[in-house]
PDB file of C-alpha atoms and ligand atoms in Angstrom:
ATOM      1  CA  MET A1179      -9.254   1.236 -33.493  1.00 60.00           C
ATOM      2  CA  LEU A1180      -6.405   2.220 -31.312  1.00 76.00           C
ATOM      3  CA  GLU A1181      -3.839   0.131 -33.567  1.00 81.00           C
ATOM      4  CA  LYS A1182      -5.103   1.787 -36.567  1.00 87.00           C
ATOM      5  CA  HIS A1183      -4.441   5.413 -35.170  1.00 91.00           C
ATOM      6  CA  GLY A1184      -1.074   4.291 -33.230  1.00 89.00           C
ATOM      7  CA  LEU A1185      -2.996   5.101 -29.832  1.00 92.00           C
ATOM      8  CA  TYR A1186      -2.198   3.687 -26.439  1.00 91.00           C
ATOM      9  CA  ILE A1187      -4.558   3.855 -23.655  1.00 92.00           C
ATOM     10  CA  LEU A1188      -3.245   4.933 -20.210  1.00 95.00           C
ATOM     11  CA  GLU A1189      -5.322   4.373 -17.222  1.00 95.00           C
ATOM     12  CA  ASP A1190      -5.533   6.699 -14.158  1.00 96.00           C
ATOM     13  CA  ALA A1191      -6.252   4.157 -11.354  1.00 96.00           C
ATOM     14  CA  ALA A1192      -5.320   6.511  -8.389  1.00 97.00           C
ATOM     15  CA  GLN A1193      -8.882   6.370  -6.922  1.00 96.00           C
ATOM     16  CA  SER A1194     -10.133   3.011  -8.192  1.00 95.00           C
ATOM     17  CA  MET A1195      -7.215   0.457  -7.649  1.00 93.00           C
ATOM     18  CA  GLY A1196      -8.574  -2.647  -6.283  1.00 91.00           C
ATOM     19  CA  SER A1197     -11.791  -2.481  -8.329  1.00 93.00           C
ATOM     20  CA  LYS A1198     -12.669  -4.818 -10.901  1.00 90.00           C
ATOM     21  CA  TYR A1199     -14.213  -3.870 -14.303  1.00 87.00           C
ATOM     22  CA  CYS A1200     -16.467  -6.511 -16.284  1.00 82.00           C
ATOM     23  CA  SER A1201     -18.373  -5.939 -19.569  1.00 79.00           C
ATOM     24  CA  GLU A1202     -18.839  -8.682 -22.447  1.00 78.00           C
ATOM     25  CA  ARG A1203     -15.435  -8.420 -23.898  1.00 79.00           C
ATOM     26  CA  ILE A1204     -13.074  -7.153 -20.817  1.00 80.00           C
ATOM     27  CA  PHE A1205     -12.796  -8.468 -17.191  1.00 84.00           C
ATOM     28  CA  GLY A1206      -9.950  -6.959 -14.702  1.00 88.00           C
ATOM     29  CA  SER A1207      -8.876  -5.027 -12.189  1.00 91.00           C
ATOM     30  CA  SER A1208      -8.672  -1.311 -12.477  1.00 93.00           C
ATOM     31  CA  GLY A1209      -5.168  -0.546 -13.473  1.00 93.00           C
ATOM     32  CA  THR A1210      -4.684  -3.602 -15.884  1.00 92.00           C
ATOM     33  CA  LEU A1211      -7.146  -2.544 -18.745  1.00 89.00           C
ATOM     34  CA  GLY A1212      -5.133  -0.281 -20.763  1.00 90.00           C
ATOM     35  CA  ASP A1213      -1.411  -0.413 -21.997  1.00 94.00           C
ATOM     36  CA  ILE A1214      -0.586   1.405 -19.183  1.00 96.00           C
ATOM     37  CA  GLY A1215      -2.148   1.747 -15.608  1.00 96.00           C
ATOM     38  CA  THR A1216      -1.130   4.198 -12.983  1.00 97.00           C
ATOM     39  CA  THR A1217      -1.789   4.803  -9.344  1.00 97.00           C
ATOM     40  CA  SER A1218      -0.789   7.228  -6.613  1.00 97.00           C
ATOM     41  CA  PHE A1219       0.453   6.260  -3.018  1.00 97.00           C
ATOM     42  CA  PHE A1220      -0.293   9.417  -1.416  1.00 97.00           C
ATOM     43  CA  PRO A1221      -1.194   8.940   2.180  1.00 96.00           C
ATOM     44  CA  SER A1222      -4.822   9.563   1.467  1.00 94.00           C
ATOM     45  CA  LYS A1223      -5.166   7.002  -1.163  1.00 96.00           C
ATOM     46  CA  ASN A1224      -6.637   3.694  -0.605  1.00 96.00           C
ATOM     47  CA  LEU A1225      -3.156   2.182  -0.525  1.00 96.00           C
ATOM     48  CA  GLY A1226      -0.971   5.117   0.969  1.00 96.00           C
ATOM     49  CA  CYS A1227       2.440   5.381   2.028  1.00 97.00           C
ATOM     50  CA  TYR A1228       3.835   7.958   4.501  1.00 97.00           C
ATOM     51  CA  GLY A1229       4.920  10.398   1.929  1.00 96.00           C
ATOM     52  CA  ASP A1230       4.672  10.489  -2.043  1.00 96.00           C
ATOM     53  CA  GLY A1231       4.825   7.432  -4.253  1.00 96.00           C
ATOM     54  CA  GLY A1232       3.041   6.070  -6.933  1.00 96.00           C
ATOM     55  CA  ALA A1233       3.362   2.735  -9.323  1.00 96.00           C
ATOM     56  CA  VAL A1234       2.739   1.750 -13.106  1.00 96.00           C
ATOM     57  CA  PHE A1235       1.240  -1.224 -14.254  1.00 96.00           C
ATOM     58  CA  THR A1236       2.148  -2.703 -17.638  1.00 96.00           C
ATOM     59  CA  ASN A1237       2.112  -5.952 -19.240  1.00 94.00           C
ATOM     60  CA  SER A1238       4.717  -4.964 -21.879  1.00 94.00           C
ATOM     61  CA  ASP A1239       8.577  -5.539 -21.074  1.00 96.00           C
ATOM     62  CA  ALA A1240       9.452  -2.296 -23.559  1.00 94.00           C
ATOM     63  CA  LEU A1241       6.908  -0.213 -21.907  1.00 94.00           C
ATOM     64  CA  ALA A1242       8.253  -1.037 -18.243  1.00 96.00           C
ATOM     65  CA  ALA A1243      11.804  -0.648 -19.386  1.00 95.00           C
ATOM     66  CA  LYS A1244      11.011   3.072 -20.816  1.00 95.00           C
ATOM     67  CA  VAL A1245       9.193   3.765 -17.657  1.00 95.00           C
ATOM     68  CA  ARG A1246      11.907   2.468 -15.307  1.00 95.00           C
ATOM     69  CA  MET A1247      14.611   4.582 -17.423  1.00 96.00           C
ATOM     70  CA  LEU A1248      12.059   7.910 -17.276  1.00 96.00           C
ATOM     71  CA  ALA A1249      11.579   7.461 -13.549  1.00 95.00           C
ATOM     72  CA  ASN A1250      15.512   7.252 -13.176  1.00 95.00           C
ATOM     73  CA  HIS A1251      16.816  10.492 -14.707  1.00 96.00           C
ATOM     74  CA  GLY A1252      16.341   8.504 -18.104  1.00 95.00           C
ATOM     75  CA  GLN A1253      19.300   6.587 -17.414  1.00 94.00           C
ATOM     76  CA  THR A1254      19.825   2.830 -18.188  1.00 89.00           C
ATOM     77  CA  GLN A1255      23.303   2.746 -16.976  1.00 90.00           C
ATOM     78  CA  LYS A1256      24.555   5.041 -14.203  1.00 90.00           C
ATOM     79  CA  TYR A1257      25.610   8.372 -15.618  1.00 91.00           C
ATOM     80  CA  HIS A1258      24.657   7.637 -19.251  1.00 93.00           C
ATOM     81  CA  HIS A1259      21.486   9.460 -19.947  1.00 94.00           C
ATOM     82  CA  GLU A1260      19.708   8.190 -22.839  1.00 93.00           C
ATOM     83  CA  VAL A1261      16.415  10.822 -22.870  1.00 94.00           C
ATOM     84  CA  ILE A1262      15.370  13.766 -20.491  1.00 96.00           C
ATOM     85  CA  GLY A1263      14.044  11.769 -17.449  1.00 95.00           C
ATOM     86  CA  LEU A1264      12.544  12.669 -13.950  1.00 95.00           C
ATOM     87  CA  ASN A1265      13.918  11.799 -10.611  1.00 94.00           C
ATOM     88  CA  SER A1266      10.763   9.731  -9.588  1.00 94.00           C
ATOM     89  CA  ARG A1267      11.827   6.819  -7.773  1.00 94.00           C
ATOM     90  CA  LEU A1268       9.943   5.147  -4.868  1.00 95.00           C
ATOM     91  CA  ASP A1269      12.048   5.374  -1.762  1.00 96.00           C
ATOM     92  CA  THR A1270      12.841   2.229  -0.225  1.00 96.00           C
ATOM     93  CA  ILE A1271      11.283   3.216   3.131  1.00 97.00           C
ATOM     94  CA  GLN A1272       7.851   3.787   1.290  1.00 97.00           C
ATOM     95  CA  ALA A1273       8.378   0.586  -0.553  1.00 97.00           C
ATOM     96  CA  ALA A1274       8.758  -1.113   2.798  1.00 97.00           C
ATOM     97  CA  ILE A1275       5.540   0.323   4.267  1.00 97.00           C
ATOM     98  CA  LEU A1276       3.585  -0.434   0.922  1.00 97.00           C
ATOM     99  CA  ASN A1277       4.860  -3.977   1.321  1.00 97.00           C
ATOM    100  CA  ILE A1278       3.483  -4.565   4.569  1.00 98.00           C
ATOM    101  CA  LYS A1279       0.032  -2.652   3.733  1.00 97.00           C
ATOM    102  CA  LEU A1280      -0.603  -4.180   0.445  1.00 96.00           C
ATOM    103  CA  PRO A1281      -1.987  -7.416   1.806  1.00 97.00           C
ATOM    104  CA  PHE A1282      -4.719  -5.475   3.642  1.00 97.00           C
ATOM    105  CA  LEU A1283      -5.784  -3.814   0.525  1.00 95.00           C
ATOM    106  CA  ASP A1284      -8.634  -5.901   0.016  1.00 94.00           C
ATOM    107  CA  ASN A1285      -9.920  -5.141   3.446  1.00 96.00           C
ATOM    108  CA  TYR A1286      -9.586  -1.733   3.443  1.00 96.00           C
ATOM    109  CA  ILE A1287     -11.798  -1.520   0.453  1.00 96.00           C
ATOM    110  CA  SER A1288     -14.364  -3.968   1.880  1.00 96.00           C
ATOM    111  CA  ARG A1289     -14.825  -1.557   4.929  1.00 97.00           C
ATOM    112  CA  ARG A1290     -14.928   1.528   2.250  1.00 97.00           C
ATOM    113  CA  VAL A1291     -17.803  -0.323   0.606  1.00 95.00           C
ATOM    114  CA  GLU A1292     -19.459  -1.142   4.022  1.00 97.00           C
ATOM    115  CA  ILE A1293     -19.486   2.417   4.958  1.00 98.00           C
ATOM    116  CA  ALA A1294     -20.586   3.643   1.663  1.00 97.00           C
ATOM    117  CA  GLY A1295     -23.519   1.058   1.659  1.00 96.00           C
ATOM    118  CA  ARG A1296     -24.564   2.438   5.148  1.00 97.00           C
ATOM    119  CA  TYR A1297     -24.462   5.903   3.664  1.00 97.00           C
ATOM    120  CA  ASN A1298     -26.463   4.994   0.505  1.00 96.00           C
ATOM    121  CA  ASP A1299     -29.136   3.161   2.630  1.00 96.00           C
ATOM    122  CA  SER A1300     -29.633   6.173   4.876  1.00 96.00           C
ATOM    123  CA  LEU A1301     -28.863   9.268   2.369  1.00 97.00           C
ATOM    124  CA  GLY A1302     -30.763   7.785  -0.438  1.00 94.00           C
ATOM    125  CA  ILE A1303     -34.152   8.582   1.377  1.00 93.00           C
ATOM    126  CA  VAL A1304     -33.051  12.307   1.592  1.00 95.00           C
ATOM    127  CA  LYS A1305     -34.922  14.053  -1.572  1.00 94.00           C
ATOM    128  CA  SER A1306     -32.038  16.879  -2.040  1.00 96.00           C
ATOM    129  CA  LEU A1307     -29.389  14.122  -2.290  1.00 97.00           C
ATOM    130  CA  LYS A1308     -28.500  11.978  -5.223  1.00 97.00           C
ATOM    131  CA  ILE A1309     -26.126   9.061  -4.076  1.00 97.00           C
ATOM    132  CA  PRO A1310     -23.482   7.177  -6.035  1.00 95.00           C
ATOM    133  CA  GLN A1311     -24.877   4.121  -7.890  1.00 89.00           C
ATOM    134  CA  ILE A1312     -23.255   1.182  -9.416  1.00 81.00           C
ATOM    135  CA  LYS A1313     -25.368   0.394 -12.249  1.00 78.00           C
ATOM    136  CA  PHE A1314     -23.770  -3.121 -13.662  1.00 76.00           C
ATOM    137  CA  GLU A1315     -23.410  -6.384 -11.866  1.00 77.00           C
ATOM    138  CA  ARG A1316     -20.026  -7.802 -11.323  1.00 81.00           C
ATOM    139  CA  ARG A1317     -18.140  -4.529 -11.291  1.00 88.00           C
ATOM    140  CA  THR A1318     -17.002  -2.978  -7.894  1.00 91.00           C
ATOM    141  CA  HIS A1319     -16.317   0.213  -6.740  1.00 94.00           C
ATOM    142  CA  ALA A1320     -13.097   1.119  -4.294  1.00 95.00           C
ATOM    143  CA  PHE A1321     -15.052   4.189  -2.791  1.00 96.00           C
ATOM    144  CA  HIS A1322     -12.006   6.200  -2.529  1.00 97.00           C
ATOM    145  CA  GLN A1323     -14.315   9.054  -2.188  1.00 97.00           C
ATOM    146  CA  TYR A1324     -17.969   8.977  -1.032  1.00 98.00           C
ATOM    147  CA  THR A1325     -19.496  11.979  -3.163  1.00 98.00           C
ATOM    148  CA  VAL A1326     -22.941  12.988  -3.099  1.00 98.00           C
ATOM    149  CA  ILE A1327     -24.795  15.450  -5.406  1.00 98.00           C
ATOM    150  CA  VAL A1328     -26.850  18.010  -3.712  1.00 97.00           C
ATOM    151  CA  GLU A1329     -29.666  18.902  -5.972  1.00 95.00           C
ATOM    152  CA  ASP A1330     -31.340  21.924  -4.510  1.00 94.00           C
ATOM    153  CA  GLY A1331     -28.493  24.383  -3.975  1.00 94.00           C
ATOM    154  CA  THR A1332     -27.966  23.758  -0.427  1.00 96.00           C
ATOM    155  CA  ARG A1333     -24.432  22.343  -1.005  1.00 97.00           C
ATOM    156  CA  ASP A1334     -22.544  25.193   0.588  1.00 97.00           C
ATOM    157  CA  GLN A1335     -24.880  25.557   3.664  1.00 97.00           C
ATOM    158  CA  LEU A1336     -24.877  21.785   4.118  1.00 97.00           C
ATOM    159  CA  ARG A1337     -20.943  22.111   4.207  1.00 98.00           C
ATOM    160  CA  GLU A1338     -20.698  25.006   6.765  1.00 98.00           C
ATOM    161  CA  PHE A1339     -23.516  22.932   8.869  1.00 98.00           C
ATOM    162  CA  LEU A1340     -21.218  19.868   8.770  1.00 98.00           C
ATOM    163  CA  LYS A1341     -17.973  22.019   9.781  1.00 98.00           C
ATOM    164  CA  GLU A1342     -19.764  23.683  12.658  1.00 98.00           C
ATOM    165  CA  ASN A1343     -20.709  20.110  13.945  1.00 98.00           C
ATOM    166  CA  GLY A1344     -17.222  18.933  13.536  1.00 98.00           C
ATOM    167  CA  ILE A1345     -17.492  17.140  10.368  1.00 98.00           C
ATOM    168  CA  PRO A1346     -14.993  17.379   7.518  1.00 98.00           C
ATOM    169  CA  SER A1347     -16.152  17.528   4.254  1.00 98.00           C
ATOM    170  CA  MET A1348     -14.463  18.221   0.855  1.00 97.00           C
ATOM    171  CA  ILE A1349     -15.383  19.490  -2.587  1.00 97.00           C
ATOM    172  CA  TYR A1350     -13.851  17.303  -5.264  1.00 95.00           C
ATOM    173  CA  TYR A1351     -13.008  19.228  -7.578  1.00 92.00           C
ATOM    174  CA  PRO A1352     -13.978  23.081  -7.274  1.00 94.00           C
ATOM    175  CA  LEU A1353     -12.868  23.828 -10.652  1.00 94.00           C
ATOM    176  CA  PRO A1354     -13.287  21.618 -13.674  1.00 93.00           C
ATOM    177  CA  LEU A1355      -9.951  20.886 -15.919  1.00 92.00           C
ATOM    178  CA  HIS A1356     -11.239  23.381 -18.489  1.00 92.00           C
ATOM    179  CA  LYS A1357     -11.133  26.244 -16.223  1.00 91.00           C
ATOM    180  CA  GLN A1358      -7.867  25.662 -14.682  1.00 93.00           C
ATOM    181  CA  LYS A1359      -5.404  28.185 -15.873  1.00 93.00           C
ATOM    182  CA  ALA A1360      -2.817  25.462 -17.057  1.00 94.00           C
ATOM    183  CA  TYR A1361      -5.538  23.942 -19.515  1.00 90.00           C
ATOM    184  CA  ALA A1362      -7.803  26.749 -20.014  1.00 86.00           C
ATOM    185  CA  THR A1363      -9.885  26.554 -23.164  1.00 86.00           C
ATOM    186  CA  LYS A1364     -13.066  28.662 -24.204  1.00 84.00           C
ATOM    187  CA  ASP A1365     -15.263  25.366 -24.279  1.00 84.00           C
ATOM    188  CA  GLU A1366     -18.228  25.124 -22.176  1.00 88.00           C
ATOM    189  CA  LEU A1367     -18.459  22.037 -20.428  1.00 93.00           C
ATOM    190  CA  LYS A1368     -22.003  22.567 -18.702  1.00 94.00           C
ATOM    191  CA  ILE A1369     -21.975  19.433 -16.889  1.00 96.00           C
ATOM    192  CA  SER A1370     -18.624  19.511 -15.403  1.00 95.00           C
ATOM    193  CA  GLU A1371     -19.237  22.826 -14.226  1.00 94.00           C
ATOM    194  CA  GLN A1372     -22.625  22.231 -12.724  1.00 96.00           C
ATOM    195  CA  LEU A1373     -21.263  19.409 -10.769  1.00 97.00           C
ATOM    196  CA  CYS A1374     -18.503  21.323  -9.462  1.00 97.00           C
ATOM    197  CA  GLN A1375     -21.189  23.449  -7.847  1.00 96.00           C
ATOM    198  CA  LYS A1376     -23.302  20.716  -6.552  1.00 98.00           C
ATOM    199  CA  VAL A1377     -20.967  17.673  -5.279  1.00 98.00           C
ATOM    200  CA  ILE A1378     -19.613  17.308  -1.673  1.00 98.00           C
ATOM    201  CA  SER A1379     -17.392  14.365  -0.370  1.00 98.00           C
ATOM    202  CA  LEU A1380     -18.367  12.783   3.032  1.00 98.00           C
ATOM    203  CA  PRO A1381     -15.988  11.262   5.498  1.00 98.00           C
ATOM    204  CA  ILE A1382     -14.801   7.697   4.283  1.00 97.00           C
ATOM    205  CA  CYS A1383     -11.908   5.619   5.324  1.00 96.00           C
ATOM    206  CA  PRO A1384     -11.423   2.194   6.857  1.00 96.00           C
ATOM    207  CA  GLU A1385     -10.998   3.881  10.089  1.00 96.00           C
ATOM    208  CA  LEU A1386     -14.258   5.668  10.365  1.00 97.00           C
ATOM    209  CA  SER A1387     -16.192   3.982  13.203  1.00 97.00           C
ATOM    210  CA  ASN A1388     -19.734   3.168  12.899  1.00 97.00           C
ATOM    211  CA  GLU A1389     -20.339   5.736  16.106  1.00 98.00           C
ATOM    212  CA  GLN A1390     -18.724   8.273  13.878  1.00 98.00           C
ATOM    213  CA  GLN A1391     -20.887   7.537  10.711  1.00 98.00           C
ATOM    214  CA  THR A1392     -24.161   7.576  12.591  1.00 98.00           C
ATOM    215  CA  TYR A1393     -23.332  11.052  13.894  1.00 98.00           C
ATOM    216  CA  ILE A1394     -22.616  12.245  10.524  1.00 98.00           C
ATOM    217  CA  ILE A1395     -25.615  10.523   9.152  1.00 98.00           C
ATOM    218  CA  ASN A1396     -27.966  11.991  11.924  1.00 97.00           C
ATOM    219  CA  LYS A1397     -26.341  15.433  11.441  1.00 97.00           C
ATOM    220  CA  ILE A1398     -27.221  15.288   7.497  1.00 97.00           C
ATOM    221  CA  GLN A1399     -30.600  13.904   8.190  1.00 96.00           C
ATOM    222  CA  SER A1400     -31.424  16.524  10.518  1.00 96.00           C
ATOM    223  CA  PHE A1401     -30.215  19.348   8.222  1.00 96.00           C
ATOM    224  CA  TYR A1402     -32.725  18.468   5.635  1.00 95.00           C
ATOM    225  CA  LYS A1403     -35.478  18.058   7.882  1.00 89.00           C
ATOM    226  CA  SER A1404     -35.523  21.367   9.452  1.00 60.00           C
TER     227      SER A1404
HETATM  228  C1  PLP B2453      -4.031  11.611  -6.306  1.00 51.61           C
HETATM  229  C2  PLP B2453      -4.480  11.416  -7.826  1.00 51.61           C
HETATM  230  C3  PLP B2453      -3.504  11.576  -8.659  1.00 51.61           C
HETATM  231  C4  PLP B2453      -2.181  12.153  -8.549  1.00 51.61           C
HETATM  232  O1  PLP B2453      -1.252  11.259  -7.678  1.00 51.61           O
HETATM  233  P1  PLP B2453      -0.094  12.057  -7.519  1.00 51.61           P
HETATM  234  O2  PLP B2453       0.743  10.768  -6.435  1.00 51.61           O
HETATM  235  O3  PLP B2453       0.099  13.223  -6.520  1.00 51.61           O
HETATM  236  O4  PLP B2453       0.911  12.115  -8.277  1.00 51.61           O
HETATM  237  C5  PLP B2453      -3.995  11.438 -10.059  1.00 51.61           C
HETATM  238  N1  PLP B2453      -5.184  11.058 -10.321  1.00 51.61           N
HETATM  239  C6  PLP B2453      -5.961  10.848  -9.739  1.00 51.61           C
HETATM  240  C7  PLP B2453      -7.205  10.404 -10.013  1.00 51.61           C
HETATM  241  C8  PLP B2453      -5.915  10.836  -8.226  1.00 51.61           C
HETATM  242  O5  PLP B2453      -6.835  10.638  -7.512  1.00 51.61           O
END
């Protein structure tokens, strides 16, 4: 299919890096399933550096050479520009930090999965909330975000209540792609639009302590009891 139409698969693994995908035909790590996988090392990501950074994964030497060229002003040889490129090199200082953090990635993710499991156990019983589910065995979740759907229209009140109690939360994302000025279309994508009104992401990171999480869970449960 892809070959017939001359298409490539580019996989955005900025939130999923470190998770595994499994189907009858394919088994692999997120970022390695397409022709090119990409990730971000922005500080808040599962593997973050101390500024901006990212990486591209591919098994193709030709694509690797092309990406290296594009990231370095379109040059293969200094001051000889073959194509119009970008200045998108990874700073050495960021690479040094990532080299130290990389061996811990699986641990960071295990801790995220543990936190998500506790949220699921205690928030799954709250009627107004729909918790994330992993529907297939042998697939794993990297839980870059822990996002719930608030089904009863109380999302914004919940967010305000959390804020009053010193608990940060985020809406990822407040505007769907087709409503962004840059990509605006007249299409109606009802489910995306509804989700933007209903989702809320709760604190999750390897450093979140059990005590902090207990406090968050108790507050959310008390909000829905009253
Ligand atoms: C963070 C993120 C990006 C952007 O990463 P940059 O490092 O800012 O380029 C792209 N896609 C997803 C899914 C992300 O989470």
